[in-house]
C-alpha positions as a LaTeX table, in Angstrom:
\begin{tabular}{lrrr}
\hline
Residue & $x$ (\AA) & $y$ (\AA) & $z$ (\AA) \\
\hline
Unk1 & $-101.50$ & 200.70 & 50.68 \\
Unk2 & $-104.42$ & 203.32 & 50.18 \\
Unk3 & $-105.51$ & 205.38 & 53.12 \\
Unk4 & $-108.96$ & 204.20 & 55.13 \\
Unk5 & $-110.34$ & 207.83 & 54.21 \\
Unk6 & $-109.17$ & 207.34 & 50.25 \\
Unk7 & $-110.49$ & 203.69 & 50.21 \\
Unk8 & $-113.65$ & 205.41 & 51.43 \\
Unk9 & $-114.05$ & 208.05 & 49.45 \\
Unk10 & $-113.46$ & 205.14 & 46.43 \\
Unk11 & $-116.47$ & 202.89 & 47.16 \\
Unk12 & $-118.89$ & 205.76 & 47.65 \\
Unk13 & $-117.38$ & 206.85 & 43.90 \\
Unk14 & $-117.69$ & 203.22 & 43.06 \\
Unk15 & $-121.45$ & 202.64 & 44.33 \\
Unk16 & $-122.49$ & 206.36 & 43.11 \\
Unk17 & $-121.19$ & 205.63 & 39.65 \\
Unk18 & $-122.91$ & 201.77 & 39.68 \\
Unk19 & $-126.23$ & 203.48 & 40.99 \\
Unk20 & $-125.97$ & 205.77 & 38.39 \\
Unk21 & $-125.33$ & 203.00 & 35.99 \\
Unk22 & $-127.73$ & 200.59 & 37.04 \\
Unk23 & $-131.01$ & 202.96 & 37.05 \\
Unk24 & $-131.21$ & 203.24 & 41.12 \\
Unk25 & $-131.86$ & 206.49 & 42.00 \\
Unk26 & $-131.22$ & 208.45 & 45.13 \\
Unk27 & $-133.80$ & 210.67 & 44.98 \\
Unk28 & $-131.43$ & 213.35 & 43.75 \\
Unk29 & $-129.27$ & 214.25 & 40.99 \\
Unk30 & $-126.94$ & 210.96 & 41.11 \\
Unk31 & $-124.45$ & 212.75 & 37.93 \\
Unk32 & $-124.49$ & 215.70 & 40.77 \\
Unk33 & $-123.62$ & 213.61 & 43.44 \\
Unk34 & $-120.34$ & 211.80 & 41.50 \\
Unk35 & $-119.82$ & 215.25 & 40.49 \\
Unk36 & $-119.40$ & 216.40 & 44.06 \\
Unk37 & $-117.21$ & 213.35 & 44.93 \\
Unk38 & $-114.98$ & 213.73 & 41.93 \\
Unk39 & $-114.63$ & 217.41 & 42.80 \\
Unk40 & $-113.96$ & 216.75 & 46.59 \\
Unk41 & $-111.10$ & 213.29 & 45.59 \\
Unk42 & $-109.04$ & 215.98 & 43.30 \\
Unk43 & $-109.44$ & 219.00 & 45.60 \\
Unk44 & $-107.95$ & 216.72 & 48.42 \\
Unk45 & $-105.03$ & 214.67 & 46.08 \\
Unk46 & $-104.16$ & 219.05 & 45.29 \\
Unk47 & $-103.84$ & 219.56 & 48.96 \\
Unk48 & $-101.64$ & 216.79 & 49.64 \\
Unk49 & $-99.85$ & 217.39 & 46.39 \\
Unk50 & $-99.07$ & 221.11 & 47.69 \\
Unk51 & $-97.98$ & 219.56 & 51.07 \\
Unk52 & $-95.57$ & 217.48 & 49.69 \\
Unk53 & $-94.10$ & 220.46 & 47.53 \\
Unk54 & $-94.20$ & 222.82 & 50.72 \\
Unk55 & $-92.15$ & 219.67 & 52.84 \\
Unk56 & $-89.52$ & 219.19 & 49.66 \\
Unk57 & $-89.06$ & 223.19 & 49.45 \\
Unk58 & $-88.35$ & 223.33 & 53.11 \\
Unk59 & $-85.96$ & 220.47 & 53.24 \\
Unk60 & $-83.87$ & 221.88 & 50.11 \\
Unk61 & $-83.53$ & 225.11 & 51.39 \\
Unk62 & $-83.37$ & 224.54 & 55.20 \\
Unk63 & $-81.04$ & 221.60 & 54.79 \\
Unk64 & $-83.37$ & 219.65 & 56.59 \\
Unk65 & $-84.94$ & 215.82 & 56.68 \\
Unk66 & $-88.89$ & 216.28 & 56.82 \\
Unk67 & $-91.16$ & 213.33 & 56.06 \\
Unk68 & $-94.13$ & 214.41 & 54.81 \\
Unk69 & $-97.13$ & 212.59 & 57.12 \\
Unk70 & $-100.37$ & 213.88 & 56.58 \\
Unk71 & $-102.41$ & 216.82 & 55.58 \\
Unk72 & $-104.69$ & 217.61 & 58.67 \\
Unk73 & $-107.00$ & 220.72 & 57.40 \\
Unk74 & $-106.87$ & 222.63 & 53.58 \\
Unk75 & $-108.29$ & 225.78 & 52.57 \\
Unk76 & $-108.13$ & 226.59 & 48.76 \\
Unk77 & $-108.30$ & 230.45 & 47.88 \\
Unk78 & $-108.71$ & 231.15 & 44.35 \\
Unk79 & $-106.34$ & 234.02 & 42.95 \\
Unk80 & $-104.53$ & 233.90 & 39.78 \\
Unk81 & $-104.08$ & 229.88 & 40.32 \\
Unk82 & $-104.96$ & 228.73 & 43.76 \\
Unk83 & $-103.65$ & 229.39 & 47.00 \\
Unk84 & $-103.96$ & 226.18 & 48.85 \\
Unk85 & $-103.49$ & 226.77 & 52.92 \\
Unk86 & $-102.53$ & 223.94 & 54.64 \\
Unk87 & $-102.16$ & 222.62 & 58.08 \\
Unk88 & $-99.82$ & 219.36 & 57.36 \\
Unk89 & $-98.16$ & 216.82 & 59.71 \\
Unk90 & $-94.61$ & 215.93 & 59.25 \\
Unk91 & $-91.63$ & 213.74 & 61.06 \\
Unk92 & $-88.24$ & 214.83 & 61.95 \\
Unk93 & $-86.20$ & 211.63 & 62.99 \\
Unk94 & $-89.44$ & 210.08 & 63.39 \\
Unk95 & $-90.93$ & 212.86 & 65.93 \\
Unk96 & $-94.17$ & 214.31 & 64.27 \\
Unk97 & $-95.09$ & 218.22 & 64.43 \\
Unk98 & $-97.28$ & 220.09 & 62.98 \\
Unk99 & $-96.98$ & 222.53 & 60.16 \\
Unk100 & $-98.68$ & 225.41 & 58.75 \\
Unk101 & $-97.95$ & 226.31 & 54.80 \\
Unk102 & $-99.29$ & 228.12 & 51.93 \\
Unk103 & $-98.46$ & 227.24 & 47.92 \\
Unk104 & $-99.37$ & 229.57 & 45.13 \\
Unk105 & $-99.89$ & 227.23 & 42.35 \\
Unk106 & $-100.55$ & 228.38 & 38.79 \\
Unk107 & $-101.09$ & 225.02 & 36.89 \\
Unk108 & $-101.30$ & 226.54 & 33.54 \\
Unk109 & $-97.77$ & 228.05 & 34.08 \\
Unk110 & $-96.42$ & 224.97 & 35.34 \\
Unk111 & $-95.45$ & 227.31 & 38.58 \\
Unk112 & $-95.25$ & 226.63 & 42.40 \\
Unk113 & $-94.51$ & 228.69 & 45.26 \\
Unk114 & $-93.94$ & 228.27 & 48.76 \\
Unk115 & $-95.64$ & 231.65 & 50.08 \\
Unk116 & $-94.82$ & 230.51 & 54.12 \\
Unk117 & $-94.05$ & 227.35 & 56.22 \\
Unk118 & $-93.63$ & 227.08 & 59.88 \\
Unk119 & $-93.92$ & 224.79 & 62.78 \\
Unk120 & $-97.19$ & 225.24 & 64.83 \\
Unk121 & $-98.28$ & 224.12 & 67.93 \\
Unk122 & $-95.50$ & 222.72 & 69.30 \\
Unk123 & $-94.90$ & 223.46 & 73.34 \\
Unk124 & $-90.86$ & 222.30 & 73.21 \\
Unk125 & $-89.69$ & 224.88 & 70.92 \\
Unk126 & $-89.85$ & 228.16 & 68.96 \\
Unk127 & $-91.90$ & 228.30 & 65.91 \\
Unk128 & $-89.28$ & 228.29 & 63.06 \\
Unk129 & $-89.16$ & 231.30 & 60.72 \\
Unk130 & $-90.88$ & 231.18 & 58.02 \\
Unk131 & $-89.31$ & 230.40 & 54.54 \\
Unk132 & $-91.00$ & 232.13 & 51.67 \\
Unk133 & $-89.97$ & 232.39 & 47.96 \\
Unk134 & $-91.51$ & 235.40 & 45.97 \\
Unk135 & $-94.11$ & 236.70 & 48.16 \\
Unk136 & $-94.70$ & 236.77 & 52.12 \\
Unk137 & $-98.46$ & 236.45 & 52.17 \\
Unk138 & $-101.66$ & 235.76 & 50.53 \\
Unk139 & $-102.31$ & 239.60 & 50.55 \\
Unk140 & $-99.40$ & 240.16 & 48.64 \\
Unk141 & $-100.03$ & 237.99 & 45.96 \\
Unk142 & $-103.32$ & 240.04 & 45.86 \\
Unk143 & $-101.27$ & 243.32 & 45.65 \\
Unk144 & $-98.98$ & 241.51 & 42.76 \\
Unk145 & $-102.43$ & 240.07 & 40.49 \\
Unk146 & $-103.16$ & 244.10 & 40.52 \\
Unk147 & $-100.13$ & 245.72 & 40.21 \\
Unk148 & $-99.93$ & 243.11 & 36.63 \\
Unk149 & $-103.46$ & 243.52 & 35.77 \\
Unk150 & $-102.27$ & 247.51 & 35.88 \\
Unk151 & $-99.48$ & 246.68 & 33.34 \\
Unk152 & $-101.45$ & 244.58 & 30.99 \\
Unk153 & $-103.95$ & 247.15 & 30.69 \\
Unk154 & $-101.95$ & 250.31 & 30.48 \\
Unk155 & $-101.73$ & 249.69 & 26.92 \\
Unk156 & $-105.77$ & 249.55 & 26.77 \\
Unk157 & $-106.61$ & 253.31 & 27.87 \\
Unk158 & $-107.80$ & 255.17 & 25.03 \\
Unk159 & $-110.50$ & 256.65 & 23.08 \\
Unk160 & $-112.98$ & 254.20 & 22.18 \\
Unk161 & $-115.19$ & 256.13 & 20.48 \\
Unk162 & $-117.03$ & 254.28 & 17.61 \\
Unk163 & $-118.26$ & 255.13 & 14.46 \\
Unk164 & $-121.84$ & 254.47 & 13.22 \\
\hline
\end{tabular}
């Protein structure tokens, strides 16, 4: 069964889209407007998408039993991909806590990365380390764009003098 918030987000698609259809206007740019909610349906499914990555990375390498639950708050950062910051909920023998990851996703390469997850905000314990792959922070994935960009241009310094 579909989420309240994604039946929601459904029937204002599906009464933009007939508005659109159907001549009513909104006083506004109604292509804009089912632009907006198209944009804002696949920025959230990437989010929970990301999540559910960050959960299924943790449980292989942590030998643990996380159920993914919900995505509670997503920032996207756009780097070489898109680092997607997340603030998820998840169960452990059905107790919920709350987690805090970030994924480096490069669609185009068909690549993923778990760049940190650990357990926030709960009173009854430690916060868990944090279990990266690659890279340890957003910064550093920063550092690594330049430190490539620096090799694929090394090749480019030269005279370019032209000849008229």
């Amino acid at each position: 069964m579909m989420p309240r918030r994604a039946l929601l987000f459904a029937a204002v698609l599906l009464a933009a889209s007939a508005a659109a259809v159907s001549g009513f206007h909104l006083g506004g740019d109604e292509s804009g407007l089912v632009r907006g909610v198209l944009a804002a349906l696949r920025e959230r499914a990437e989010a929970e998408d990301a999540a559910r990555f960050a959960v299924a990375h943790y449980n292989k390498n942590q030998g643990a039993a996380l159920e993914f639950t919900r995505v509670l708050k997503s920032k996207r950062q756009v780097v070489t991909g898109t680092l997607h910051d997340l603030i998820l909920e998840a169960a452990d023998a059905g107790k919920k806590s709350v987690y805090r990851a970030k994924v480096w996703v490069k669609p185009w390469e068909d690549f993923k990365s778990v760049v940190e997850f650990r357990l926030v905000g709960d009173s009854e314990s430690e916060p868990e380390p944090s279990v990266a792959s690659d890279v340890s922070s957003g910064q550093d994935i920063v550092q690594e764009e330049a430190r490539l960009h620096t090799i694929e241009n090394d090749g480019l310094s030269g005279d370019f003098t032209s000849s008229s």
